[in-house]
Amino acid sequence: MAAPLAPRRGAGAAGRRWLVLLPPLLLVLLLVRPAGALVEGLYCGTRDCYEVLGVSRTAGKAEIARAYRQLARRYHPDRYRPEPGDEGPGLTPQSAEEAFLLVATAYETLKDEETRKDYDYMLDHPEEYYSHYYHYYSRRLAPKVDVRVVLLVSVCAISVFQFFSWWNSYDKAISYLATVPKYRIQAMEIAKQQGLLGKAKEKGRNKKSKEEIRDKEESIIKNIIKSKIDIKGGYQKPQICDLLLFQILLAPFHLCSYIVWYCRWIYNFNIKGKEYGEEERLYIIRKSMKMSKSQFDSLEDHQKETFLKRELWIKENYEVYKQEQEEELKKKLANDPRWKRYRRWMKNEGPGRLTFVDD
């Protein structure tokens, strides 16, 4: 009884193997299924673009353009006059509009070298069905304008806007400093020592009106402030190298400089154990305070000296300093009448109650 059962077990195992192999085989057959060279929806559809224009595959651009002009004049909807037995391009009779669109499609396909190369490849390799769809729609959906040109124009526009915006901020800062008595008096003293204010008040034929003299003096004071005061931070004098365009161009240089600086930092302070210099200490303090370079540079010199005296580059000292600043801020808020009023309002009424109190 054991011998007859052995073939059945072998047949069952073979059947199971076929069931396992069947899905991959079906998938392979689906992917490599043959397709016709002329596909509906691609290029001229089921019509051969060469036959539509009446040219051979070896025809040059001039011959293709000449054939297109002749057929376009013949089948243009505004010029076409039906004749007995008239047929569209090829063997299938068509209306004038359909024939004109087909001729235009054939010309657009064959006039471009890259598109014509893709079309010839489709005629020679009809089995690569999905590849033809990819090449066709990738060219149709590709942007008409070079993306690099768009990016370059955008970066230049942003850089120009940055430059004029920074100059406007810088002029506002100079105008404000010219109204501060401390800087205005110093600038006027320097102008008197250099004899600039006397030139503004000329006599005789060159005598100017009071408004002109005032404008001239104001311009002299502002120029002195520009030359004597180094404004830092967001209102500093704009530099061309800070613009976005130049920052992008100099990005490789900055990256290499940062790598070299970082390697030196590791070698000098982590490996050799050197002591930090003033520049390195200020850098660590700025990183601990989470401030940008422009923000840190805008601080007064005496503030930076205080940071160095308290040795804030040491983590423990900075934590103590940070806690002191938080406590000081709490005391200021506690003594601020507006903050007291706000806390009283939150306690008694809260934000959910509608009131008509202006403050």
Short mmCIF file of N, CA, C and O in Angstrom, two decimals, residues 6 15 30 56 63 71 90 107 118 123 152 164 169 185 216-217 239 318 339:
data_model
loop_
_atom_site.label_atom_id
_atom_site.label_comp_id
_atom_site.label_asym_id
_atom_site.label_seq_id
_atom_site.Cartn_x
_atom_site.Cartn_y
_atom_site.Cartn_z
N ALA A 6 3.38 6.91 -3.10
CA ALA A 6 4.57 7.73 -3.34
C ALA A 6 4.42 8.63 -4.54
O ALA A 6 4.74 9.82 -4.48
N GLY A 15 2.96 20.16 -8.03
CA GLY A 15 1.87 21.14 -8.19
C GLY A 15 2.06 22.35 -7.33
O GLY A 15 1.81 23.48 -7.75
N LEU A 30 3.80 39.80 -18.30
CA LEU A 30 3.11 41.09 -18.40
C LEU A 30 4.08 42.21 -18.72
O LEU A 30 3.77 43.12 -19.51
N SER A 56 10.82 59.96 -46.38
CA SER A 56 11.47 58.74 -45.92
C SER A 56 12.16 59.00 -44.59
O SER A 56 12.31 60.14 -44.16
N GLU A 63 13.96 68.89 -46.21
CA GLU A 63 12.91 68.13 -46.92
C GLU A 63 11.67 67.98 -46.04
O GLU A 63 10.54 68.09 -46.53
N LEU A 71 1.81 70.55 -47.15
CA LEU A 71 0.60 69.94 -46.59
C LEU A 71 -0.16 70.91 -45.69
O LEU A 71 -1.39 70.87 -45.62
N GLY A 90 -1.73 60.33 -46.09
CA GLY A 90 -1.79 58.88 -45.91
C GLY A 90 -2.93 58.30 -46.72
O GLY A 90 -3.34 58.82 -47.76
N TYR A 107 5.20 67.03 -37.92
CA TYR A 107 6.31 67.96 -38.09
C TYR A 107 6.98 68.27 -36.75
O TYR A 107 8.22 68.32 -36.66
N ASP A 118 14.04 59.62 -30.41
CA ASP A 118 13.16 58.78 -29.60
C ASP A 118 12.11 58.08 -30.46
O ASP A 118 11.79 56.90 -30.23
N LEU A 123 10.18 53.00 -33.28
CA LEU A 123 9.88 52.20 -34.47
C LEU A 123 10.78 50.96 -34.53
O LEU A 123 10.32 49.89 -34.99
N LEU A 152 19.02 81.62 -11.38
CA LEU A 152 19.98 82.72 -11.43
C LEU A 152 19.28 84.06 -11.36
O LEU A 152 19.71 84.97 -10.61
N PHE A 164 19.60 97.10 -1.49
CA PHE A 164 18.88 98.36 -1.26
C PHE A 164 18.22 98.38 0.11
O PHE A 164 18.12 99.43 0.74
N SER A 169 18.38 100.62 5.70
CA SER A 169 18.54 100.47 7.15
C SER A 169 19.76 101.23 7.65
O SER A 169 19.73 101.85 8.72
N ILE A 185 27.14 116.33 18.91
CA ILE A 185 28.08 117.33 19.42
C ILE A 185 29.52 116.95 19.04
O ILE A 185 30.32 117.80 18.62
N LYS A 216 23.45 121.24 4.13
CA LYS A 216 24.89 121.00 3.98
C LYS A 216 25.51 120.59 5.31
O LYS A 216 26.34 119.64 5.37
N GLU A 217 25.16 121.29 6.39
CA GLU A 217 25.69 120.93 7.71
C GLU A 217 25.24 119.53 8.12
O GLU A 217 26.03 118.77 8.69
N GLN A 239 27.79 95.22 2.77
CA GLN A 239 28.96 94.75 2.03
C GLN A 239 28.49 93.86 0.88
O GLN A 239 27.57 93.05 1.06
N TYR A 318 28.67 79.99 33.18
CA TYR A 318 27.58 80.49 32.33
C TYR A 318 26.22 80.13 32.91
O TYR A 318 25.28 80.93 32.83
N TRP A 339 3.11 95.02 34.09
CA TRP A 339 3.09 93.58 34.37
C TRP A 339 2.20 93.27 35.57
O TRP A 339 1.48 92.26 35.58
#
